[in-house]
Coordinates of C-alpha atoms in Angstrom, one line a residue:
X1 CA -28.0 -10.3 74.0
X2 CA -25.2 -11.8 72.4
X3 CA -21.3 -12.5 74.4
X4 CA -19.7 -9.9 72.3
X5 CA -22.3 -7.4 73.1
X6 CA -22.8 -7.9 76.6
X7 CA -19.1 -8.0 77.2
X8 CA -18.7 -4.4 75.0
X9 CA -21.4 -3.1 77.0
X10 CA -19.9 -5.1 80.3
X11 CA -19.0 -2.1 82.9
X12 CA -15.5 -3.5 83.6
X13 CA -15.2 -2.8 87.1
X14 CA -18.5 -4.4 87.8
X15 CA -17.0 -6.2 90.1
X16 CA -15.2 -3.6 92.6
X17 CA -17.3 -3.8 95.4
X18 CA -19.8 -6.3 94.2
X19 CA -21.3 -9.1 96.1
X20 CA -21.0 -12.2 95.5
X21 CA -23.7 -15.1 96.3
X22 CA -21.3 -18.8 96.7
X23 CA -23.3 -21.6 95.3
X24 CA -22.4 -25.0 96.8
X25 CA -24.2 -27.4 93.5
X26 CA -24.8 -30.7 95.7
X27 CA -26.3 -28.7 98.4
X28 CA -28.2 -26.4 96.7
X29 CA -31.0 -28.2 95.2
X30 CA -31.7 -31.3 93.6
X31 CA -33.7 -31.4 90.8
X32 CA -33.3 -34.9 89.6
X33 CA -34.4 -35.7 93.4
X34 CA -31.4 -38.2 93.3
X35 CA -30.5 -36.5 97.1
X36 CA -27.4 -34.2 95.3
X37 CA -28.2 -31.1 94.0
X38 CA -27.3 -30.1 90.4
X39 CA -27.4 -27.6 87.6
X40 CA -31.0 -27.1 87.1
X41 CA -31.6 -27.2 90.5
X42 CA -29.7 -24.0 91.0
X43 CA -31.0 -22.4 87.9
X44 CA -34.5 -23.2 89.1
X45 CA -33.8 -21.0 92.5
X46 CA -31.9 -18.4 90.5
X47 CA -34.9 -16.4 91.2
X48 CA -34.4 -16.2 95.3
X49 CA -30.7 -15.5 95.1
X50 CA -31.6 -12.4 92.4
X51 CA -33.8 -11.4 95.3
X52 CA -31.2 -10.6 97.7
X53 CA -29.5 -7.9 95.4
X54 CA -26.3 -9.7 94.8
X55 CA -24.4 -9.0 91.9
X56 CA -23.2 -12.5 91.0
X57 CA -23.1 -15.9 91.8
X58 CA -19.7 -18.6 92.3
X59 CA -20.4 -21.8 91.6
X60 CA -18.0 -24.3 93.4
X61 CA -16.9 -27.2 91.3
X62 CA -18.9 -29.1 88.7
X63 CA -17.2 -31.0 87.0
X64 CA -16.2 -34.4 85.9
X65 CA -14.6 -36.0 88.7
X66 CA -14.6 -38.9 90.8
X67 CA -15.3 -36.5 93.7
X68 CA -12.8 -38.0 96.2
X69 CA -12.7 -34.2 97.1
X70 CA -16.4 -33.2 96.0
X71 CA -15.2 -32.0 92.7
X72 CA -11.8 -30.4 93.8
X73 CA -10.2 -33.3 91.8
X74 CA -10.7 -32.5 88.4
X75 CA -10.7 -35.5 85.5
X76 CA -12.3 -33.5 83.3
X77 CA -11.4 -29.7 82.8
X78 CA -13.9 -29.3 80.0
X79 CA -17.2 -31.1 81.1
X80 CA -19.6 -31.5 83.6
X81 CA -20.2 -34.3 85.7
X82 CA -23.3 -36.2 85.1
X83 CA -24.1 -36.0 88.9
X84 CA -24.6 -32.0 88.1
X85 CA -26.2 -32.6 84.3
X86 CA -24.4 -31.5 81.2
X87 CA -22.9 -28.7 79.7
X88 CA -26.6 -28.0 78.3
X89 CA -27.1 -27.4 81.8
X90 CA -24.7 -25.2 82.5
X91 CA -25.6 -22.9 79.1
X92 CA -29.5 -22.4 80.7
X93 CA -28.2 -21.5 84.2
X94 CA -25.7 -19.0 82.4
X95 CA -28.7 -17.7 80.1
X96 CA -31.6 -17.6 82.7
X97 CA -28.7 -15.6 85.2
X98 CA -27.8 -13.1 82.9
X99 CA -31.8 -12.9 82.3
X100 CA -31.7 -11.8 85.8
X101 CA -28.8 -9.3 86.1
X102 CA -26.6 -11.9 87.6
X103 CA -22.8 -12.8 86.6
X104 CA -21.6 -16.1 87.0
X105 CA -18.8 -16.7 88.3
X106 CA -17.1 -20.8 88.7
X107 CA -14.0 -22.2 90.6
X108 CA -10.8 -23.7 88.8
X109 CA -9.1 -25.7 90.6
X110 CA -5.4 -25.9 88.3
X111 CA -2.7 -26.9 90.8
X112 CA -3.7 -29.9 90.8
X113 CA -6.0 -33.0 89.4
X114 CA -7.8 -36.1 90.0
X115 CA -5.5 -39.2 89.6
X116 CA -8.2 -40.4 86.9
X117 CA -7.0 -37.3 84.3
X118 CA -6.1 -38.8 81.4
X119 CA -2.8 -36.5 81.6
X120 CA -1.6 -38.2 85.0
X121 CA -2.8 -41.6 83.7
X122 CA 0.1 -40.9 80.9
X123 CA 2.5 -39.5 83.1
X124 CA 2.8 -42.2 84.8
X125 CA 3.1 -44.7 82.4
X126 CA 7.3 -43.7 82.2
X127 CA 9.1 -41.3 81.8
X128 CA 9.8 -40.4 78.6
X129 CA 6.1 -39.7 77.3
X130 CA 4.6 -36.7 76.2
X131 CA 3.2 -36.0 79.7
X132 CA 5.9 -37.2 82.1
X133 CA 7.1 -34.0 83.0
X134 CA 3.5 -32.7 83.7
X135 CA 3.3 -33.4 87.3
X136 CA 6.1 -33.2 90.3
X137 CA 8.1 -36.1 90.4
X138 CA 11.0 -36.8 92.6
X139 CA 13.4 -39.5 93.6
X140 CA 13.2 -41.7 97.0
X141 CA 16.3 -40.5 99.1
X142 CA 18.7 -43.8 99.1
X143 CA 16.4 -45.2 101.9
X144 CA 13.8 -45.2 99.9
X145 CA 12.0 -42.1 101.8
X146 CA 9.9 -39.6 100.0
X147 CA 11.9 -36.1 98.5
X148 CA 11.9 -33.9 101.8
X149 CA 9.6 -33.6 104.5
X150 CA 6.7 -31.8 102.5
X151 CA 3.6 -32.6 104.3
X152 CA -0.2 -32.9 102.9
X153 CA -3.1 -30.8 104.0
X154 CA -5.3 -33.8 104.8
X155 CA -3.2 -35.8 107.0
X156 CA 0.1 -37.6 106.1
X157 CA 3.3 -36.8 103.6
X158 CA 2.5 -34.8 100.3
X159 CA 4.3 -37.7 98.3
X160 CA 2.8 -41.1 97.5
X161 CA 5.2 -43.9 95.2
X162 CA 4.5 -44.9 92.4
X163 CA 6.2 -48.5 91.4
X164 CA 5.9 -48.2 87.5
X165 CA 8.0 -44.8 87.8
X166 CA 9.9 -45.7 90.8
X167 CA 9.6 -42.2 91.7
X168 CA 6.9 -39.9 94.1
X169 CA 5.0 -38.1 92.8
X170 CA 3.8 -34.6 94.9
X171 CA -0.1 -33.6 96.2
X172 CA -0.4 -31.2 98.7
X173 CA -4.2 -32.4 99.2
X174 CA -5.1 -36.0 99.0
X175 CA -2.8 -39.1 97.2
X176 CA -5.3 -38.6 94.7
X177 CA -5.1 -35.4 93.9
X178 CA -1.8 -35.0 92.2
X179 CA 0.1 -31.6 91.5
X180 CA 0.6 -30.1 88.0
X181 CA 4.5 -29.2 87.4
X182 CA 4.1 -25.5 86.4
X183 CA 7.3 -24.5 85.4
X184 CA 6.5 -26.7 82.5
X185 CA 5.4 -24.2 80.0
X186 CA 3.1 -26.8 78.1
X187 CA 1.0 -27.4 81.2
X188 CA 1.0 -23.5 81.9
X189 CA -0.8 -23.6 78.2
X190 CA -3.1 -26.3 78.8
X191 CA -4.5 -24.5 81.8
X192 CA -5.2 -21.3 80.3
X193 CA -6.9 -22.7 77.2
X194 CA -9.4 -24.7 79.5
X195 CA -10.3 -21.1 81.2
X196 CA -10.4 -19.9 77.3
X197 CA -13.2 -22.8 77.1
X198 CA -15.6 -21.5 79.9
X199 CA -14.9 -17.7 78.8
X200 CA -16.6 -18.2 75.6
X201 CA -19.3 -20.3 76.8
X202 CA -20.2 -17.1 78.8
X203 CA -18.8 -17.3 82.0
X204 CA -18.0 -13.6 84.0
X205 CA -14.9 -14.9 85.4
X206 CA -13.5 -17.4 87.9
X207 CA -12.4 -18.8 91.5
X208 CA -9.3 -19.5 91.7
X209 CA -8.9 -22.6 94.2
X210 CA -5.6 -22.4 96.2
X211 CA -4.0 -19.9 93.7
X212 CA -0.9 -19.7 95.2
X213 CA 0.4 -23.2 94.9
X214 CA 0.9 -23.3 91.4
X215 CA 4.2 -23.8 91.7
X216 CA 6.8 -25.5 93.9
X217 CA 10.4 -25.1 94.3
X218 CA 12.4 -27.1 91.6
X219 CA 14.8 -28.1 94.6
X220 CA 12.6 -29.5 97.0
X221 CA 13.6 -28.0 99.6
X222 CA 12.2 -29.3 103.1
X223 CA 10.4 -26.9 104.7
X224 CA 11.5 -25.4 108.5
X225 CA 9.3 -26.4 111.0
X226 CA 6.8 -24.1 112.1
X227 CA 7.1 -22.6 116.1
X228 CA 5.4 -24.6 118.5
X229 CA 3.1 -22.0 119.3
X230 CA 1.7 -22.0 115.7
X231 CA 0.8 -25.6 115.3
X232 CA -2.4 -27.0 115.2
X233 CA -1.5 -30.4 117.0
X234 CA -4.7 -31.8 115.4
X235 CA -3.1 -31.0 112.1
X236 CA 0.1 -32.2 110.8
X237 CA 0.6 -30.2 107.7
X238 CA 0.7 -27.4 110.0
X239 CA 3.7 -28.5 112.1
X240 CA 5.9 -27.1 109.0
X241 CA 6.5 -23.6 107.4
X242 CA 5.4 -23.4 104.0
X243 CA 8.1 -22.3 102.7
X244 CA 9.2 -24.2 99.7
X245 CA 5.8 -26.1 98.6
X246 CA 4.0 -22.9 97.9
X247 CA 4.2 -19.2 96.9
X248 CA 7.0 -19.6 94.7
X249 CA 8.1 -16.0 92.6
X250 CA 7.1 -17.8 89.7
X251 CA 3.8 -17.7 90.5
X252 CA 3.3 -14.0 89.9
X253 CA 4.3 -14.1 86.1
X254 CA 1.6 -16.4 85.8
X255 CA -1.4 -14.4 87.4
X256 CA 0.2 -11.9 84.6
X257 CA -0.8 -14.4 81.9
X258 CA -4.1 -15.1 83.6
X259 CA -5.1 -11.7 83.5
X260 CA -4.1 -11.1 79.8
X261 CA -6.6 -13.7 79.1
X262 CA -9.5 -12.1 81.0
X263 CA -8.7 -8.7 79.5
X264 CA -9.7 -10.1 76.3
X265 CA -12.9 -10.5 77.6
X266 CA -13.4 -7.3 78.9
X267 CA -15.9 -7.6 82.8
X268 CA -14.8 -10.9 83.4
X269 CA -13.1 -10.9 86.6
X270 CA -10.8 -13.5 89.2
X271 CA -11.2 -13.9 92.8
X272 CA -8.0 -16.2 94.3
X273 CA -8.4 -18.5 97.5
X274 CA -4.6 -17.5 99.5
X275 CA -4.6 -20.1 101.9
X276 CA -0.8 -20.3 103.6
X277 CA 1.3 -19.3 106.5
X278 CA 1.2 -15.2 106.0
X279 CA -1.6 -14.8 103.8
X280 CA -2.6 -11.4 104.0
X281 CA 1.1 -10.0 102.4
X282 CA 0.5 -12.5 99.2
X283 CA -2.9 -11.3 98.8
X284 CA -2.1 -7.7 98.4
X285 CA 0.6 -8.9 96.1
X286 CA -1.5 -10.7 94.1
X287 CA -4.2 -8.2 93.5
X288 CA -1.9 -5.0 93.3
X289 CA -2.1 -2.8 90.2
X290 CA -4.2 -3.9 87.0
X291 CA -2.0 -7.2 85.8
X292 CA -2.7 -9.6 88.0
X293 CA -5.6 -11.1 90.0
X294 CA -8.9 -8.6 90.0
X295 CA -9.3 -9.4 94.2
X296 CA -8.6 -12.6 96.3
X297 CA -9.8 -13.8 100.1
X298 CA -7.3 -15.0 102.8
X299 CA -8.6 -17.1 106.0
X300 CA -8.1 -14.3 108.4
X301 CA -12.0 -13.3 108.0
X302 CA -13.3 -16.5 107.4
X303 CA -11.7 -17.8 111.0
X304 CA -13.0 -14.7 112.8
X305 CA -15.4 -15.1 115.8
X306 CA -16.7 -11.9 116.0
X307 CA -13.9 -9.9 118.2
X308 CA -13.5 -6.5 117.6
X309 CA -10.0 -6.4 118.4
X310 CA -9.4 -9.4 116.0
X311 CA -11.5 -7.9 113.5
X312 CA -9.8 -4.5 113.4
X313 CA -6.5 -6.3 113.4
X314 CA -7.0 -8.1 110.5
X315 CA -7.8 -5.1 108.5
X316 CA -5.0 -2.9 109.9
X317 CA -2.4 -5.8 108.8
X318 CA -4.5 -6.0 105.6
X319 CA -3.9 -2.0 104.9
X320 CA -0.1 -1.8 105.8
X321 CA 0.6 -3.4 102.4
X322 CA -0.8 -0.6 100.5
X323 CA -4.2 0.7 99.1
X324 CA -3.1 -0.5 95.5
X325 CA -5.0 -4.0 96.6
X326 CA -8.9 -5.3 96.5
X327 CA -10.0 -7.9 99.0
X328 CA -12.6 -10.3 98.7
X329 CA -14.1 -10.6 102.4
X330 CA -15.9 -13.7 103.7
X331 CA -17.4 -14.9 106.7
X332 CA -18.8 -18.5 105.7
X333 CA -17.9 -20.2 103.2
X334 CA -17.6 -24.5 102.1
X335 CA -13.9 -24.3 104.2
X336 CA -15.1 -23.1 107.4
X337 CA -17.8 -22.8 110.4
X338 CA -21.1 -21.1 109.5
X339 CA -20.9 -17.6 110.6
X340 CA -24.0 -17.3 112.4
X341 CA -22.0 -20.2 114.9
X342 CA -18.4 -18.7 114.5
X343 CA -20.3 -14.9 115.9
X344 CA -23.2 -16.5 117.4
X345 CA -26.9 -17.1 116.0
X346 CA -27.8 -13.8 118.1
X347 CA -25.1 -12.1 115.6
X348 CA -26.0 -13.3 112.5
X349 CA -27.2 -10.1 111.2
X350 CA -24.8 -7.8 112.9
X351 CA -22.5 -9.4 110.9
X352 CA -23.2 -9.4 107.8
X353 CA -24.0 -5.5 108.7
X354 CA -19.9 -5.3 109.2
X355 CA -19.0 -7.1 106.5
X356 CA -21.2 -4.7 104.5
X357 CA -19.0 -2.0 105.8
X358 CA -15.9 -3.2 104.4
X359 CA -13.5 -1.7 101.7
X360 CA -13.9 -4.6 99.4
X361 CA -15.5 -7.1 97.4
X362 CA -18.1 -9.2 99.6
X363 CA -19.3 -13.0 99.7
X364 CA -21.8 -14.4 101.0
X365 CA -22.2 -18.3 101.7
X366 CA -25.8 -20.1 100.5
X367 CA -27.5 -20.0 103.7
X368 CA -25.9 -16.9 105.1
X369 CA -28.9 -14.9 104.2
X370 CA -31.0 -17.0 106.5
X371 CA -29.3 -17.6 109.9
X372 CA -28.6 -21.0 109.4
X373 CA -25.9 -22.8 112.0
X374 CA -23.1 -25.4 111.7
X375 CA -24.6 -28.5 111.0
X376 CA -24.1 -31.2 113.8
X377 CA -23.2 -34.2 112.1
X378 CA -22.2 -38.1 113.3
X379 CA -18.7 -39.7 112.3
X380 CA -20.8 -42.2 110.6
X381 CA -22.9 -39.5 108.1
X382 CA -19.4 -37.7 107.3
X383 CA -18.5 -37.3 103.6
X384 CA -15.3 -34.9 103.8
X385 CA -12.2 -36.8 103.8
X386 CA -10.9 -33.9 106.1
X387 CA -12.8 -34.9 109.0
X388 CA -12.7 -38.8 108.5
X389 CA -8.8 -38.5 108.4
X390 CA -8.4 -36.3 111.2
X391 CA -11.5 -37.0 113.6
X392 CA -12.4 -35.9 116.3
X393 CA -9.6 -33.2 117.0
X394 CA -10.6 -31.7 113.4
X395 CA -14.9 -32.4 112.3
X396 CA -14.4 -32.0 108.3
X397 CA -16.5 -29.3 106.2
X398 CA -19.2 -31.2 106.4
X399 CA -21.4 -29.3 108.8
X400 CA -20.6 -25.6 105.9
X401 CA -22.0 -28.2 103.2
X402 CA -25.5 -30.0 104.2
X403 CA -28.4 -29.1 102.2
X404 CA -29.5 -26.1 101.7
X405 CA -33.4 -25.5 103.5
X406 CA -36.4 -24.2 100.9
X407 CA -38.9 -25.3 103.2
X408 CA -39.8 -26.6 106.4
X409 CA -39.9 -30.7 105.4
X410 CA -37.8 -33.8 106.5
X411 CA -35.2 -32.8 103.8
X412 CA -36.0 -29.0 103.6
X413 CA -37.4 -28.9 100.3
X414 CA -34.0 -29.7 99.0
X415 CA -35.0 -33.3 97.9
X416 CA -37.7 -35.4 98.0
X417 CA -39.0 -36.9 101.4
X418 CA -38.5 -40.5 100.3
X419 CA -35.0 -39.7 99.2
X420 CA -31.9 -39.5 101.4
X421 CA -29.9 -36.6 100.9
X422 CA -26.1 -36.7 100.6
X423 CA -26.0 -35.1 103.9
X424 CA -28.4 -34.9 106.6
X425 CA -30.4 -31.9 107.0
X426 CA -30.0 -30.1 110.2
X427 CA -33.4 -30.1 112.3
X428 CA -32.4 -26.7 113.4
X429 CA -32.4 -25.2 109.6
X430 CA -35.8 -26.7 109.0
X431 CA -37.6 -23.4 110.9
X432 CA -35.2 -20.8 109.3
X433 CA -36.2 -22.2 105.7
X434 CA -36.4 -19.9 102.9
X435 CA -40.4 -20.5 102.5
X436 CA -40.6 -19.3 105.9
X437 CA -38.7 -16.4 105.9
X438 CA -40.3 -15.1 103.1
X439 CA -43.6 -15.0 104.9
X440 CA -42.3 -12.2 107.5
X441 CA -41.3 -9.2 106.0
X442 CA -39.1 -8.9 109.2
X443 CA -37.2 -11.8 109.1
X444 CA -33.4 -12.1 108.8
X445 CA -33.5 -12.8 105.3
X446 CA -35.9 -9.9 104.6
X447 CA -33.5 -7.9 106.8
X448 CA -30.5 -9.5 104.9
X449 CA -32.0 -8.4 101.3
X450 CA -32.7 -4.8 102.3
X451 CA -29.2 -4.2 104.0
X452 CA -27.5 -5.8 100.7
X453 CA -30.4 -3.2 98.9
X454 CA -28.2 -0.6 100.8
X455 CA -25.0 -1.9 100.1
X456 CA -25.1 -2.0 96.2
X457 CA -27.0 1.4 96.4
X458 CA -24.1 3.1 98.2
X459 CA -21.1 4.2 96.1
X460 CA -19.2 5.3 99.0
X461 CA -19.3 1.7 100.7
X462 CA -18.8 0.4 97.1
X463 CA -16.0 2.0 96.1
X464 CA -15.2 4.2 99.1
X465 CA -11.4 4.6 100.9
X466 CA -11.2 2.8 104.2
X467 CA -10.2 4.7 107.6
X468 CA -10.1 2.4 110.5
X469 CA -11.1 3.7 114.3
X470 CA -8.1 2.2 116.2
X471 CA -9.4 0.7 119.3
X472 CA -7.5 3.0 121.8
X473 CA -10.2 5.5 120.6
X474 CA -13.3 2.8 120.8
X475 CA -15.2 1.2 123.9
X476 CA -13.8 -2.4 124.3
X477 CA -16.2 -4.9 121.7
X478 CA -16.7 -1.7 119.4
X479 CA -15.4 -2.2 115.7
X480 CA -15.5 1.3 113.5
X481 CA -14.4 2.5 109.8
X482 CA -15.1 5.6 108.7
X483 CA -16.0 5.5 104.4
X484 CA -15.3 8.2 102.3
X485 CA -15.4 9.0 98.7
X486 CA -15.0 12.8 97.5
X487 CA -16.9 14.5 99.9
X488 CA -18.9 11.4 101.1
X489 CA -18.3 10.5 104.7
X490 CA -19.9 7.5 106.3
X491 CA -19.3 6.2 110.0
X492 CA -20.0 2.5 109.9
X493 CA -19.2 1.5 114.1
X494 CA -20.8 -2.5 115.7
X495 CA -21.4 -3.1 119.3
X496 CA -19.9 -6.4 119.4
X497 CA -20.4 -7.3 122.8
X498 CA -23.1 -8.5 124.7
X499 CA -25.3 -8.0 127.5
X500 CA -27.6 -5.5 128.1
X501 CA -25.9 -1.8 129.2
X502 CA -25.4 0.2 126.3
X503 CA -22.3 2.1 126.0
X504 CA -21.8 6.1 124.8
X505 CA -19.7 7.3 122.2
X506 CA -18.1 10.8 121.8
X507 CA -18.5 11.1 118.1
X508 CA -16.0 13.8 118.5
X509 CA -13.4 11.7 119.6
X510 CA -13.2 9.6 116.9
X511 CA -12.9 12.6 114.2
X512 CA -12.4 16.1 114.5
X513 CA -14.3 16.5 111.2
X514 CA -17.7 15.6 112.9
X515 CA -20.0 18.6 112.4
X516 CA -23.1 17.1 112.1
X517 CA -24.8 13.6 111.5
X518 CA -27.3 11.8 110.0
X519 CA -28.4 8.0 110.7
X520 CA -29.2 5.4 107.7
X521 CA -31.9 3.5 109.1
X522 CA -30.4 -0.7 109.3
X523 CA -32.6 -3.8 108.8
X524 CA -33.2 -5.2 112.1
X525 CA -30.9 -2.1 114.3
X526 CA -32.2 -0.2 116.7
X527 CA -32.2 3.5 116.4
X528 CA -29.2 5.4 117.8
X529 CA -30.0 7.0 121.0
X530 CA -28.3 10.5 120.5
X531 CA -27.5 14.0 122.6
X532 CA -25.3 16.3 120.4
X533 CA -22.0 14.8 119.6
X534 CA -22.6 11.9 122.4
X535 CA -24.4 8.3 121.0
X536 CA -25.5 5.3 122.8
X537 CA -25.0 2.0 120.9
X538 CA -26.3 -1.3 122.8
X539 CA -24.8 -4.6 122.4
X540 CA -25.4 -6.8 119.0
X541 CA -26.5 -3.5 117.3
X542 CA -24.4 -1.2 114.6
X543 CA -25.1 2.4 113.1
X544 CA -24.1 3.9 110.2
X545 CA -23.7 7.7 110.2
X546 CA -23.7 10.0 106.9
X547 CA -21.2 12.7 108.3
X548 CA -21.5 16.5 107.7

């Protein structure tokens, strides 16, 4: 099938309640058995993440960079690093997963770029040339002190000097990773043609790496401080509001242009990262109505532990901005904990069976599908500048990103035994390998594949409205939504305690509507113990009841 006529016959909503499978490429698997992981080794397993009935796939970055950040700083916009392969490469993993029914989805990261782009190596030549303007530069204050008190996310001030300019120059991430000057309209160009570039190689749509700090405030303004009880002492970026660094008004017009360009490509889609103080009001604004960002993810999910309280919270502050919104919900991802640690190993199942439940677009991390923990890493194997700057109080990413495990070998089947991997495998993730799993048809990843089989199946948990069960009306550690599309009514409630004493519900509490029930049967639950309107749910388990 040709681009043109898979994107006419594209179903442009495709996405709405799809599920997304993240790829991390140099820990997925290596097929040049050089220990990182590349192109054709992900289009070589293709096959096992078709098998978990996923609709796509997002591959973090790939491309040509010195990978001071693993990719996130970009010095090539338009190519693939040779670590990964080639942009042959890429074309066979796009042409063996559309062979499979999967969309591919890639990050861009365009707020900012490597220090080695050949745009900041002109910009800071002077500044008069073509590119001068192209990044944020400021003047020292007359004692020679950065702009304002802007502070970086991995350690230290957002502004490093540069003696040929005599001026700073801004990165909110690492000194070399410096920030793209949006409100310059040539650089707002530049940025959409290199999406233009991946759309008509075939790519479903993109990731949008910290999509709301595209632009900064032209006055650079310091930001307030943020209130004691807010900061992360381990973390200095977070002992300041970010007020005047991010989330700028601006930013908005842009998603508009973004989204032009997609609609010209008619079921290719954007997912934004909205990473920030108040996330969860910019992510309803930045997926509301049809002109702006298809759906985006916050943090709130992605830090949750598994608390029902928390967990309801989050969606209730998530719903006061409106219904005119789509989420993206996460529980792992490369950013944070594994959630089968973050909810326990015991948990791992349970809940992915919650997030399952959930109005919205779903992701799930590599790995996910088979229980595997946090890695437990030494300072000395680290790789994430993260952790190396801000050890011990903050570990790094490190222990999201080791290898993923195919089989049961020193390196899991990920690289050759005589080669050293990037990162260490865990010894831990060895017996949850994929080869394993797939022996035992009741395994967590079996289990995992038929409750995503019954996710994509289900229109009303697809597409459905969202009522949440306010816990007033709920046992304490008992999370509950109740789906419904038309007529279609479906109570989705999670025992997330634990212990052994189960705990009875009065269905008829919860909605007046109740009438009758029926239960879906859930990989790996245990059947509902029921008399009339009355059910017993034990700890770590979850129902979901088609309501008459």
């Amino acid at each position: 099938m040709t681009l043109s006529q898979r994107r006419q016959d594209a179903q442009h909503d495709w996405w709405r309640g799809a599920t997304i499978y993240q790829i991390y490429p140099r820990s997925f698997m290596d097929a040049n058995q050089d220990g990182i992981g590349d192109l054709a080794g992900i289009t070589e397993k293709l096959d096992h993440v078709a098998s978990l009935n996923v609709d796509a796939i997002w591959l973090s970055p790939f491309f040509t960079s010195p990978m001071d950040d693993f990719g996130y700083d970009v010095a090539d916009y338009r190519d693939v690093d040779p670590m990964f392969g080639s942009l042959n490469d890429f074309r066979a993993l796009v042409d063996r997963a559309h062979a499979l029914g999967l969309r591919v989805i890639i990050d861009q990261v365009l707020s900012h770029s490597s220090d080695q782009h050949v745009w900041f190596q002109e910009s800071r030549q002077d500044r008069t040339n073509a590119k001068a303007d192209w990044y944020v530069w400021g003047d020292p204050q007359p004692d020679g002190t950065p702009p304002n008190n802007w502070m970086a996310a991995f350690s230290g001030r957002a502004w490093t000097f540069d003696a040929r300019r005599r001026q700073y120059y801004l990165h909110n991430f690492l000194e070399s990773q410096p920030d793209l000057n949006f409100h310059h309209p040539d650089v707002q160009q530049a940025q959409l043609d290199n999406l233009r570039f991946w759309l008509e190689l075939g790519v479903d749509g993109f990731r949008f790496d910290v999509v709301n700090y595209y632009f900064h405030d032209p006055a650079l303004t310091d930001n307030p401080p943020m209130p004691r009880e807010r900061v992360q002492l381990g973390n200095p970026q977070s002992y300041q509001f970010q007020r005047h660094n991010i989330e700028q008004p601006e930013n908005l017009a842009y998603l508009e242009r973004i989204r032009a360009l997609l609609d010209e490509y008619p079921g290719s889609t954007t997912v934004g990262e909205i990473a920030g103080n108040d996330p969860l009001p910019t992510m309803a604004a930045y997926t509301a109505g049809d002109k702006r960002l298809h759906m985006a993810y916050t943090f709130d999910l992605l830090d949750s532990t598994g608390d029902a309280r928390a967990l309801h919270d989050v969606q209730a502050r998530f719903a006061e901005q409106g219904d005119d919104t789509w989420p993206c919900w996460a529980l792992s991802n490369h950013d944070v904990v594994r959630s089968a640690t973050s909810w326990g190993e015991d948990h791992a199942l349970l809940a992915l069976t919650v997030l399952c439940s959930l109005r919205g677009s779903l992701c799930l991390y590599q790995g996910e599908e088979l229980g595997l923990p946090e890695a437990e890493l030494a300072y000395e194997d680290l790789q994430d500048p993260f952790g190396i700057n801000l050890w011990p109080e903050v570990k790094g990413r490190d222990g999201c990103r080791t290898p993923m495990a195919w089989d049961e070998g020193t390196n899991g089947g990920f690289c050759p035994e005589a080669v050293a991997p990037w990162l260490p495998v865990d010894a831990r993730h060895r017996p949850l390998a994929v080869a394993h799993q797939d022996a035992d048809d009741d395994s967590l990843l079996a289990r995992v594949r038929r409750l995503l089989q019954l996710r994509g199946a289900s229109e009303v948990l697809r597409q459905g409205d969202q009522q949440l069960l306010e816990p007033s009306r709920l046992p304490v550690d008992v999370f509950g939504v109740i789906r419904t599309l038309g007529d279609q009514r479906l109570l989705c409630l999670a025992h997330l305690g634990r212990g052994n004493d189960a705990i009875d519900i009065d269905l008829a509490t919860l909605d007046a509507g109740i009438e009758g029930w029926q239960s879906l049967e859930l990989p790996g639950m245990t059947t509902p113990q029921a008399q009339g309107n009355r059910l017993s749910l034990l700890p770590g388990t979850a129902v979901w009841l088609v309501l008459g």
